[in-house]
């Protein structure tokens, strides 16, 4: 399956992508995680991306399109993948469409997760992420078994720079202006499946699986 998870910051794209990865055995391809890894490694890409990310703006299209084109050629993507956080603009969606057409590998579906704005802020303000494997936790709704440590790999948990309330609101505005038009874009191509992203993580996952015909 070749899937896109679409939705505003905090909608649960990363959380659901991790579960789908385990269930379907295909990789999660997160541009946010790739950019954060580049920032942490201090590469030229990371230095360029950091200024945009810290203020809640999008990294320029050309940069992320280049990263994704390379990533989708990797052997672990041959059986499919879950795109998390890409595309985020119509220009990115068009570039992805051209790349997939050239590869002869069309998209299977675009899952659009919907959640109320105030709930998004609450989720992001309480989020903690693993510095080693990227797993996401929430202080109230999905706490780790040991405070400050990842259940999966024991890595240290941290709060993302862009999860401060002011930056969260900026990211939500950027989503509304630049990414939300993709809902219409993919609906028009017959690929969009809307998922109610509210409620328990497990319940949202059950809805996602039902839509994909991947229950059980
Ligand atoms: P990115 O890392 O993609 O961030 P985002 O889209 O803002 O998404 P988030 O990771 O914040 O939210 P999510 O939907 O994955 O939610 P999660 O599952 O973690 O991008 C960061 C930055 O990188 C961008 O601002 C931009 O600068 C740059 N960038 C990345 N991609 C780019 C691109 N393509 N083009 C240009 N720039 C790009 O869940 C959030 C929290 O909620 C967690 O704590 C989780 O435990 C909790 N939670 C999840 N589901 C539930 C539930 N059902 N109930 C209760 N809590 C829940």
XYZ file of C-alpha atoms and ligand atoms in Angstrom:
273
model
C 0.000 0.000 0.000
C 1.177 3.529 -0.765
C -0.579 5.851 1.647
C -0.579 9.519 2.591
C -1.625 10.575 6.096
C -2.957 14.103 5.851
C -4.064 16.314 8.713
C -3.154 19.322 10.845
C -0.335 19.286 13.399
C -1.430 17.057 16.270
C -4.096 15.177 14.287
C -2.280 11.913 15.047
C -0.482 11.288 11.732
C 2.709 10.060 13.384
C 0.833 8.030 16.005
C -1.319 6.250 13.427
C 1.588 5.846 10.983
C 3.600 3.995 13.635
C 0.743 1.570 14.208
C 0.208 1.066 10.474
C 3.914 0.379 10.021
C 3.742 -2.409 12.588
C 0.555 -3.845 11.119
C 1.376 -3.609 7.414
C 5.171 -4.062 7.555
C 5.860 -0.996 5.394
C 7.937 2.043 6.469
C 6.707 5.353 7.854
C 8.230 8.139 5.770
C 8.043 11.315 7.838
C 9.564 14.496 6.400
C 9.371 16.050 9.889
C 11.465 13.205 11.383
C 13.942 13.360 8.489
C 14.352 17.116 8.864
C 14.733 16.856 12.670
C 17.431 14.178 12.159
C 19.262 16.543 9.784
C 19.000 19.376 12.341
C 20.343 17.109 15.111
C 23.241 15.989 12.878
C 24.056 19.631 11.998
C 24.141 18.947 8.227
C 23.808 21.846 5.724
C 20.205 20.695 5.121
C 19.539 20.707 8.850
C 20.990 24.200 9.267
C 18.778 25.494 6.447
C 15.640 23.736 7.747
C 16.004 24.707 11.421
C 15.136 28.375 11.012
C 11.880 27.518 9.229
C 10.906 24.731 11.635
C 11.547 26.714 14.816
C 9.149 29.433 13.728
C 6.475 26.983 12.532
C 6.900 27.754 8.824
C 7.252 25.216 6.018
C 10.698 24.318 4.690
C 10.933 25.308 0.971
C 9.237 22.869 -1.428
C 12.404 22.151 -3.437
C 14.213 20.907 -0.336
C 11.557 18.440 0.840
C 10.692 17.250 -2.673
C 14.363 16.338 -3.192
C 14.465 14.407 0.103
C 11.297 12.450 -0.708
C 12.374 11.576 -4.260
C 15.527 9.956 -2.873
C 13.736 8.227 0.011
C 11.074 6.574 -2.179
C 13.790 4.902 -4.259
C 15.108 3.011 -1.204
C 14.573 -0.775 -1.234
C 12.393 -0.751 1.904
C 9.796 1.351 0.019
C 9.387 -1.219 -2.768
C 6.357 -2.860 -1.084
C 4.776 0.441 -0.084
C 5.055 3.184 2.532
C 3.120 5.609 4.691
C 3.844 9.258 3.935
C 3.493 11.295 7.147
C 3.728 15.088 6.762
C 4.276 15.047 2.980
C 2.925 16.493 0.738
C 2.049 19.766 2.457
C 1.515 22.091 -0.493
C -0.095 21.691 -3.905
C 3.375 22.035 -5.478
C 4.601 19.092 -3.352
C 1.535 17.023 -4.299
C 2.146 17.699 -7.991
C 5.829 16.777 -7.702
C 4.878 13.564 -5.879
C 2.333 12.733 -8.589
C 5.001 13.144 -11.315
C 7.508 11.038 -9.377
C 5.038 8.206 -8.779
C 3.889 8.249 -12.382
C 7.485 7.925 -13.562
C 7.989 5.027 -11.122
C 4.708 3.374 -12.216
C 3.536 3.197 -8.579
C 0.249 5.055 -8.023
C -1.037 6.025 -4.581
C -3.470 3.653 -2.874
C -5.269 6.232 -0.700
C -4.997 9.531 1.171
C -6.315 9.382 4.753
C -7.367 12.761 6.095
C -7.547 12.917 9.916
C -9.878 15.562 11.379
C -9.706 16.896 14.968
C -11.022 20.134 16.585
C -8.421 22.966 16.834
C -8.490 23.230 20.668
C -7.879 19.488 20.970
C -4.907 19.843 18.588
C -3.309 22.467 20.856
C -3.876 20.277 23.928
C -2.318 17.258 22.225
C 0.761 19.114 21.007
C 1.407 20.975 24.256
C 1.482 17.615 26.133
C 3.458 15.684 23.534
C 6.837 14.137 24.334
C 8.926 12.416 21.655
C 11.709 9.856 21.850
C 15.085 11.268 20.825
C 16.250 7.826 19.631
C 13.359 6.159 17.771
C 10.878 9.056 17.342
C 7.965 7.368 19.165
C 5.320 9.869 20.353
C 3.837 10.033 23.861
C 1.440 12.362 25.635
C 1.778 13.335 29.285
C -1.960 12.705 29.930
C -3.336 10.419 27.214
C -0.361 8.226 26.254
C 2.248 8.458 29.034
C 5.385 6.292 28.959
C 5.590 3.505 31.561
C 8.771 5.092 33.036
C 8.656 8.928 33.199
C 10.968 10.519 30.634
C 11.923 7.181 28.966
C 10.696 5.517 25.767
C 8.791 2.225 26.230
C 10.125 0.887 22.940
C 13.842 1.632 23.094
C 14.552 3.269 26.484
C 15.610 6.526 24.761
C 15.207 9.905 26.448
C 11.962 11.805 25.832
C 12.020 15.497 24.924
C 9.585 18.294 24.076
C 9.846 19.566 20.498
C 10.973 23.191 20.037
C 7.913 23.874 17.868
C 5.436 22.531 20.464
C 5.227 25.841 22.355
C 1.724 27.292 22.256
C 2.569 30.350 20.121
C 4.386 28.236 17.515
C 1.589 25.633 17.577
C -0.918 28.348 16.599
C 1.381 29.489 13.785
C 1.661 25.898 12.503
C -2.129 25.536 12.548
C -2.474 28.720 10.467
C 0.146 27.445 8.002
C -1.798 24.184 7.745
C -5.048 26.016 7.042
C -3.490 28.242 4.367
C -1.062 25.902 2.615
C -1.959 22.264 3.339
C -5.745 22.109 3.773
C -6.255 22.727 0.005
C -4.869 19.195 -0.492
C -8.118 17.775 0.896
C -9.934 19.160 -2.139
C -7.005 18.221 -4.410
C -7.091 14.530 -3.472
C -10.873 14.347 -3.184
C -11.015 15.485 -6.805
C -8.723 12.573 -7.729
C -10.928 10.033 -5.954
C -8.221 9.161 -3.407
C -9.447 10.862 -0.230
C -10.795 8.918 2.762
C -11.828 11.051 5.747
C -11.201 9.693 9.239
C -12.643 11.077 12.476
C -9.408 11.576 14.467
C -11.156 12.211 17.804
C -11.330 9.750 20.658
C -8.976 7.015 21.858
C -5.884 6.266 19.766
C -6.980 2.613 19.433
C -10.446 3.635 18.220
C -8.979 5.962 15.585
C -6.686 3.133 14.478
C -9.659 0.770 14.156
C -11.382 3.358 11.897
C -8.237 3.694 9.781
C -7.941 -0.090 9.378
C -11.605 -0.408 8.448
C -11.213 2.214 5.719
C -8.198 0.362 4.332
C -9.863 -3.041 4.553
C -7.071 -4.104 6.910
C -9.032 -5.181 9.987
C -8.054 -8.153 12.131
P 6.002 17.457 11.347
O 6.946 16.739 12.180
O 5.417 16.787 10.166
O 4.874 18.036 12.306
P 3.305 18.235 12.100
O 2.616 18.015 10.833
O 3.159 19.597 12.634
O 2.745 17.038 12.788
P 2.939 16.630 14.238
O 4.073 15.667 14.307
O 3.015 17.813 15.129
O 1.522 15.953 14.504
P 0.975 14.514 14.176
O -0.274 14.667 13.365
O 2.018 13.588 13.640
O 0.534 14.075 15.646
P 1.155 12.973 16.621
O 0.764 11.606 16.158
O 2.588 13.241 16.887
O 6.655 18.816 10.817
C 7.388 19.678 11.657
C 7.973 20.809 10.837
O 8.873 20.275 9.825
C 6.979 21.645 10.024
O 6.393 22.675 10.812
C 7.864 22.170 8.899
O 8.661 23.225 9.343
C 8.766 20.986 8.599
N 8.211 20.086 7.580
C 7.876 18.764 7.749
N 7.397 18.254 6.604
C 7.405 19.270 5.691
C 7.006 19.360 4.337
N 6.481 18.318 3.675
N 7.159 20.556 3.710
C 7.684 21.615 4.346
N 8.076 21.607 5.638
C 7.936 20.426 6.306
O 0.283 13.280 17.933
C 0.471 14.488 18.657
C 0.230 14.223 20.147
O -1.141 13.819 20.350
C 1.085 13.076 20.721
O 1.448 13.419 22.033
C 0.139 11.845 20.725
O 0.447 10.931 21.757
C -1.216 12.537 20.964
N -2.330 11.815 20.323
C -2.352 11.268 19.072
N -3.551 10.719 18.808
C -4.320 10.941 19.917
C -5.683 10.623 20.270
N -6.498 9.958 19.430
N -6.130 11.018 21.484
C -5.326 11.683 22.358
N -4.034 11.997 22.094
C -3.536 11.642 20.883
